């Protein structure tokens, strides 16, 4: 199996490097400075094992790849970039090969199913960062994170078993499950706090804001009849994802904070808090807190996407006032 990692950022970078270092055949799809750096000097993975440089082919667009029947795609782009990435893959010749959605949110899999028949859901628990082109860091040990995966909308197949085996060899313990969307909805609840970490100053107490957002999210999922699996403080997470004491590259915050820090020009809030808002509207219930925080993300980007733009008192007033 050859693995195509589409979106070599923080998560995609750690996964691509780990797979390559474990002997797996990998091709990356990246852009900008990351693409240039990987082509010039490989991708540096900073982990508890030290500094390792992974060298693998990397392209700027799927049309530079001659796809094979034994390919599998790990889709690691942000939710707002999924539609374009899927269209590019299809136009480049991808067809029935498995596509694994290694992304936050739950909108990617249904969208992928419009393009491809062989879609798989992946819940990613991986505290990774990418702040400098050509360098990624993983901030837990002894494993690089934990994944849950399975066929979308349910079940599993040989592609799931093969991908899980490859990830296991790459120090990413992976559970194959028939209800792979359940942990993805659990991760969605956790991600409802991503935008507060971006709006507030570094080190601020986000819990008074995140907990109500998540409780509202749980109520909306219940109204929609959607079950979810807890992926927070689990025994599996405690075993495989202990905090790493020191890393050369400091943790850049959650994925939304890192997007702002790199000046990507977009954040994925519409596919996180916005998912809860959309579900609430569909079910005829309300999600006022998630709707307000979603609108605050729009205001944030309209101001140029500068993080840490609100104090705790200001966010308190805007969210609950």
Short mmCIF file of C-alpha atoms in Angstrom, two decimals:
data_model
loop_
_atom_site.label_atom_id
_atom_site.label_comp_id
_atom_site.label_asym_id
_atom_site.label_seq_id
_atom_site.Cartn_x
_atom_site.Cartn_y
_atom_site.Cartn_z
CA UNK A 1 0.00 0.00 0.00
CA UNK A 2 1.24 3.47 -0.94
CA UNK A 3 -0.13 6.25 1.25
CA UNK A 4 -0.88 9.71 -0.15
CA UNK A 5 -0.99 12.36 2.59
CA UNK A 6 -3.00 15.29 1.26
CA UNK A 7 -2.30 18.28 3.48
CA UNK A 8 1.15 18.11 5.04
CA UNK A 9 0.58 20.50 7.94
CA UNK A 10 0.71 19.69 11.64
CA UNK A 11 -1.28 16.43 11.66
CA UNK A 12 -0.47 15.48 8.08
CA UNK A 13 3.19 16.29 8.66
CA UNK A 14 3.56 14.12 11.75
CA UNK A 15 1.66 11.27 10.09
CA UNK A 16 3.63 11.48 6.83
CA UNK A 17 6.95 11.65 8.64
CA UNK A 18 6.08 8.82 11.03
CA UNK A 19 4.87 6.56 8.21
CA UNK A 20 7.93 7.30 6.11
CA UNK A 21 10.33 6.71 8.99
CA UNK A 22 8.65 3.36 9.67
CA UNK A 23 9.40 2.22 6.12
CA UNK A 24 6.01 2.90 4.54
CA UNK A 25 5.88 4.30 0.99
CA UNK A 26 4.54 7.86 1.24
CA UNK A 27 3.80 10.75 -1.09
CA UNK A 28 2.93 14.12 0.39
CA UNK A 29 0.80 16.90 -1.07
CA UNK A 30 1.74 20.27 0.38
CA UNK A 31 1.97 23.90 -0.61
CA UNK A 32 4.01 27.03 -0.09
CA UNK A 33 6.95 27.00 2.24
CA UNK A 34 6.24 23.51 3.53
CA UNK A 35 6.42 22.06 0.03
CA UNK A 36 9.67 23.88 -0.72
CA UNK A 37 11.25 22.82 2.57
CA UNK A 38 10.35 19.13 2.21
CA UNK A 39 11.70 19.03 -1.32
CA UNK A 40 14.93 20.74 -0.25
CA UNK A 41 15.75 19.02 3.03
CA UNK A 42 13.00 16.59 4.03
CA UNK A 43 10.60 16.94 6.95
CA UNK A 44 11.98 17.18 10.48
CA UNK A 45 9.93 15.39 13.14
CA UNK A 46 10.59 16.62 16.67
CA UNK A 47 9.43 13.97 19.15
CA UNK A 48 10.44 12.26 22.38
CA UNK A 49 12.73 10.13 20.18
CA UNK A 50 14.68 13.23 19.20
CA UNK A 51 15.00 14.93 15.82
CA UNK A 52 14.42 12.67 12.82
CA UNK A 53 14.34 13.73 9.19
CA UNK A 54 11.87 11.95 6.93
CA UNK A 55 12.48 12.08 3.21
CA UNK A 56 9.62 11.28 0.87
CA UNK A 57 8.35 12.63 -2.47
CA UNK A 58 6.15 15.70 -2.11
CA UNK A 59 4.06 17.45 -4.77
CA UNK A 60 2.01 20.62 -4.92
CA UNK A 61 -1.08 19.16 -6.61
CA UNK A 62 -2.64 15.70 -7.03
CA UNK A 63 -2.26 15.93 -10.82
CA UNK A 64 1.49 15.42 -10.30
CA UNK A 65 0.80 11.88 -9.05
CA UNK A 66 0.18 8.84 -11.22
CA UNK A 67 -2.30 7.02 -9.00
CA UNK A 68 -2.06 3.26 -8.46
CA UNK A 69 -4.68 0.71 -7.46
CA UNK A 70 -2.91 0.11 -4.15
CA UNK A 71 -2.97 3.78 -3.13
CA UNK A 72 -4.81 5.06 -0.06
CA UNK A 73 -5.36 8.74 0.63
CA UNK A 74 -5.15 10.33 4.07
CA UNK A 75 -7.07 13.59 3.72
CA UNK A 76 -5.55 15.99 6.26
CA UNK A 77 -6.68 19.39 4.96
CA UNK A 78 -8.94 21.63 7.07
CA UNK A 79 -12.70 21.26 6.64
CA UNK A 80 -13.02 24.52 4.71
CA UNK A 81 -10.59 23.13 2.11
CA UNK A 82 -12.15 19.69 1.71
CA UNK A 83 -14.33 20.35 -1.33
CA UNK A 84 -11.43 21.72 -3.37
CA UNK A 85 -9.12 18.90 -2.31
CA UNK A 86 -11.66 16.24 -3.27
CA UNK A 87 -12.29 17.85 -6.65
CA UNK A 88 -8.54 17.98 -7.31
CA UNK A 89 -8.12 14.32 -6.39
CA UNK A 90 -10.94 13.24 -8.67
CA UNK A 91 -9.75 15.30 -11.61
CA UNK A 92 -6.26 13.85 -11.13
CA UNK A 93 -7.56 10.31 -11.56
CA UNK A 94 -8.36 9.01 -8.09
CA UNK A 95 -11.38 6.70 -8.31
CA UNK A 96 -12.10 3.70 -6.11
CA UNK A 97 -9.06 3.92 -3.83
CA UNK A 98 -9.90 4.44 -0.14
CA UNK A 99 -10.06 8.00 1.17
CA UNK A 100 -9.52 8.41 4.93
CA UNK A 101 -10.81 11.70 6.39
CA UNK A 102 -8.26 12.54 9.10
CA UNK A 103 -9.97 15.82 9.94
CA UNK A 104 -11.90 17.58 12.66
CA UNK A 105 -15.64 17.90 12.24
CA UNK A 106 -18.15 15.51 10.73
CA UNK A 107 -18.96 17.17 7.41
CA UNK A 108 -15.98 15.81 5.48
CA UNK A 109 -17.12 12.20 5.14
CA UNK A 110 -20.57 12.93 3.62
CA UNK A 111 -18.93 15.35 1.21
CA UNK A 112 -16.26 12.82 0.25
CA UNK A 113 -18.98 10.27 -0.47
CA UNK A 114 -20.28 12.58 -3.23
CA UNK A 115 -16.92 12.23 -4.96
CA UNK A 116 -15.73 8.72 -4.09
CA UNK A 117 -17.35 5.38 -3.17
CA UNK A 118 -14.71 4.23 -0.68
CA UNK A 119 -14.72 6.68 2.26
CA UNK A 120 -13.44 6.14 5.79
CA UNK A 121 -13.80 8.20 8.98
CA UNK A 122 -10.77 8.84 11.18
CA UNK A 123 -10.80 10.38 14.64
CA UNK A 124 -7.43 12.01 15.25
CA UNK A 125 -6.13 12.58 18.77
CA UNK A 126 -2.70 14.07 18.17
CA UNK A 127 -1.25 17.21 19.84
CA UNK A 128 0.93 18.23 16.91
CA UNK A 129 2.24 21.61 15.81
CA UNK A 130 3.60 23.12 12.65
CA UNK A 131 4.94 26.64 12.98
CA UNK A 132 8.01 26.57 10.71
CA UNK A 133 8.13 25.16 7.15
CA UNK A 134 9.84 21.78 7.09
CA UNK A 135 9.38 21.12 10.81
CA UNK A 136 6.61 19.45 12.80
CA UNK A 137 6.49 18.50 16.47
CA UNK A 138 4.49 16.02 18.50
CA UNK A 139 3.80 16.97 22.11
CA UNK A 140 2.92 13.64 23.68
CA UNK A 141 4.68 10.36 24.41
CA UNK A 142 5.26 7.43 24.21
CA UNK A 143 2.96 7.32 21.18
CA UNK A 144 2.44 10.03 18.60
CA UNK A 145 -1.30 10.01 19.27
CA UNK A 146 -4.23 7.64 18.88
CA UNK A 147 -6.57 7.13 15.92
CA UNK A 148 -9.98 5.48 15.56
CA UNK A 149 -11.09 4.57 12.05
CA UNK A 150 -13.66 2.64 10.06
CA UNK A 151 -15.71 2.72 6.92
CA UNK A 152 -18.23 5.54 6.44
CA UNK A 153 -21.07 5.49 7.28
CA UNK A 154 -20.45 2.25 9.22
CA UNK A 155 -18.58 -1.02 9.21
CA UNK A 156 -14.97 -1.72 8.30
CA UNK A 157 -13.05 -3.48 5.55
CA UNK A 158 -9.59 -4.65 4.57
CA UNK A 159 -8.46 -1.10 3.81
CA UNK A 160 -9.15 -0.14 7.45
CA UNK A 161 -7.18 -3.11 8.73
CA UNK A 162 -4.26 -2.35 6.40
CA UNK A 163 -4.20 1.34 7.32
CA UNK A 164 -4.40 0.55 11.03
CA UNK A 165 -1.45 -1.82 10.71
CA UNK A 166 0.60 0.84 8.89
CA UNK A 167 -0.23 3.45 11.52
CA UNK A 168 0.60 1.05 14.35
CA UNK A 169 4.05 0.51 12.84
CA UNK A 170 4.43 4.30 12.76
CA UNK A 171 3.84 4.61 16.55
CA UNK A 172 0.20 5.70 16.17
CA UNK A 173 -2.01 3.14 17.98
CA UNK A 174 -5.17 2.72 15.92
CA UNK A 175 -8.53 1.15 16.74
CA UNK A 176 -10.68 -0.18 13.90
CA UNK A 177 -14.36 0.16 14.73
CA UNK A 178 -17.69 -0.27 12.98
CA UNK A 179 -19.11 2.95 14.46
CA UNK A 180 -16.26 5.24 13.43
CA UNK A 181 -18.44 8.36 13.44
CA UNK A 182 -19.21 8.02 17.17
CA UNK A 183 -15.72 9.13 18.29
CA UNK A 184 -15.73 11.81 15.58
CA UNK A 185 -18.82 13.37 17.18
CA UNK A 186 -17.06 13.08 20.54
CA UNK A 187 -14.05 14.90 19.11
CA UNK A 188 -16.40 17.52 17.61
CA UNK A 189 -17.62 18.33 21.12
CA UNK A 190 -14.03 18.84 22.29
CA UNK A 191 -13.29 21.06 19.28
CA UNK A 192 -16.15 23.44 20.13
CA UNK A 193 -13.62 25.20 22.36
CA UNK A 194 -11.02 25.75 19.64
CA UNK A 195 -12.20 29.25 18.79
CA UNK A 196 -12.15 30.46 22.40
CA UNK A 197 -8.48 29.51 22.59
CA UNK A 198 -7.93 31.71 19.54
CA UNK A 199 -9.96 34.67 20.79
CA UNK A 200 -8.49 34.82 24.30
CA UNK A 201 -4.92 35.64 25.38
CA UNK A 202 -2.46 32.79 25.77
CA UNK A 203 -2.90 31.16 29.16
CA UNK A 204 -6.44 32.42 29.71
CA UNK A 205 -8.95 30.17 31.46
CA UNK A 206 -11.14 28.86 28.64
CA UNK A 207 -13.12 26.38 30.72
CA UNK A 208 -15.93 28.78 31.73
CA UNK A 209 -16.61 29.29 28.02
CA UNK A 210 -15.83 25.85 26.63
CA UNK A 211 -17.97 23.85 29.05
CA UNK A 212 -21.24 25.66 28.19
CA UNK A 213 -20.48 25.38 24.46
CA UNK A 214 -19.98 21.64 24.83
CA UNK A 215 -23.06 21.11 27.00
CA UNK A 216 -25.11 22.92 24.39
CA UNK A 217 -23.50 20.73 21.73
CA UNK A 218 -24.44 17.57 23.64
CA UNK A 219 -28.05 18.76 23.89
CA UNK A 220 -28.19 19.39 20.16
CA UNK A 221 -26.72 15.95 19.36
CA UNK A 222 -29.34 14.40 21.64
CA UNK A 223 -32.11 16.33 19.88
CA UNK A 224 -30.77 15.08 16.55
CA UNK A 225 -30.63 11.49 17.81
CA UNK A 226 -26.87 11.29 17.26
CA UNK A 227 -24.77 9.16 19.58
CA UNK A 228 -21.18 10.00 20.41
CA UNK A 229 -18.23 8.38 22.14
CA UNK A 230 -16.14 10.13 24.77
CA UNK A 231 -12.59 10.68 23.52
CA UNK A 232 -11.51 13.02 26.30
CA UNK A 233 -10.01 11.66 29.50
CA UNK A 234 -9.95 7.98 28.55
CA UNK A 235 -7.66 5.22 29.83
CA UNK A 236 -6.35 4.67 26.30
CA UNK A 237 -5.45 8.33 26.03
CA UNK A 238 -3.74 8.31 29.43
CA UNK A 239 -1.58 5.35 28.40
CA UNK A 240 -0.51 6.53 24.95
CA UNK A 241 -0.61 10.34 25.20
CA UNK A 242 1.31 11.41 28.27
CA UNK A 243 2.52 15.00 28.18
CA UNK A 244 5.93 15.48 26.69
CA UNK A 245 8.10 17.55 29.01
CA UNK A 246 10.14 19.43 26.45
CA UNK A 247 10.06 20.11 22.72
CA UNK A 248 12.29 22.27 20.59
CA UNK A 249 9.18 23.78 18.99
CA UNK A 250 6.73 25.07 21.60
CA UNK A 251 3.11 23.96 21.32
CA UNK A 252 1.39 26.43 19.04
CA UNK A 253 -2.05 25.95 20.57
CA UNK A 254 -5.00 24.17 19.01
CA UNK A 255 -5.50 23.87 15.26
CA UNK A 256 -7.45 27.13 15.02
CA UNK A 257 -4.74 29.06 16.88
CA UNK A 258 -2.07 27.57 14.61
CA UNK A 259 -4.04 28.54 11.49
CA UNK A 260 -4.17 32.13 12.70
CA UNK A 261 -0.49 32.12 13.65
CA UNK A 262 0.47 30.97 10.15
CA UNK A 263 -1.84 33.51 8.50
CA UNK A 264 -3.73 30.91 6.47
CA UNK A 265 -6.64 33.31 5.96
CA UNK A 266 -9.33 30.92 7.25
CA UNK A 267 -10.38 28.93 10.29
CA UNK A 268 -12.56 25.83 10.54
CA UNK A 269 -15.11 27.18 13.05
CA UNK A 270 -17.95 26.91 10.51
CA UNK A 271 -17.34 23.14 10.48
CA UNK A 272 -17.07 22.81 14.28
CA UNK A 273 -19.40 25.18 16.14
CA UNK A 274 -21.16 25.72 12.82
CA UNK A 275 -21.96 21.99 12.68
CA UNK A 276 -23.84 22.25 15.97
CA UNK A 277 -25.65 25.36 14.72
CA UNK A 278 -26.67 23.61 11.50
CA UNK A 279 -27.91 20.54 13.38
CA UNK A 280 -29.90 22.72 15.76
CA UNK A 281 -31.60 24.51 12.88
CA UNK A 282 -32.38 21.19 11.22
CA UNK A 283 -33.96 19.82 14.40
CA UNK A 284 -35.89 22.98 15.25
CA UNK A 285 -33.94 23.68 18.44
CA UNK A 286 -31.59 26.50 19.35
CA UNK A 287 -27.83 26.70 19.91
CA UNK A 288 -27.33 30.37 20.81
CA UNK A 289 -23.87 30.03 22.37
CA UNK A 290 -22.37 28.18 19.44
CA UNK A 291 -24.09 30.56 17.05
CA UNK A 292 -22.61 33.58 18.84
CA UNK A 293 -19.10 32.12 18.97
CA UNK A 294 -19.35 31.24 15.27
CA UNK A 295 -20.20 34.86 14.49
CA UNK A 296 -17.28 36.01 16.65
CA UNK A 297 -14.98 33.91 14.46
CA UNK A 298 -16.36 35.73 11.40
CA UNK A 299 -15.63 39.07 13.07
CA UNK A 300 -12.15 37.84 13.97
CA UNK A 301 -11.32 37.01 10.36
CA UNK A 302 -12.83 40.28 9.14
CA UNK A 303 -10.35 42.10 11.39
CA UNK A 304 -7.46 40.28 9.77
CA UNK A 305 -7.42 37.13 11.88
CA UNK A 306 -5.40 38.49 14.77
CA UNK A 307 -5.50 35.99 17.68
CA UNK A 308 -5.89 36.95 21.34
CA UNK A 309 -8.22 39.82 20.41
CA UNK A 310 -10.60 39.61 23.39
CA UNK A 311 -10.20 39.67 27.16
CA UNK A 312 -12.08 37.16 29.30
CA UNK A 313 -14.49 39.91 30.41
CA UNK A 314 -15.16 40.93 26.82
CA UNK A 315 -15.84 37.36 25.74
CA UNK A 316 -18.07 36.89 28.79
CA UNK A 317 -20.17 39.85 27.69
CA UNK A 318 -20.32 38.86 24.02
CA UNK A 319 -21.13 35.20 24.68
CA UNK A 320 -23.39 35.35 27.73
CA UNK A 321 -24.39 39.01 27.96
#
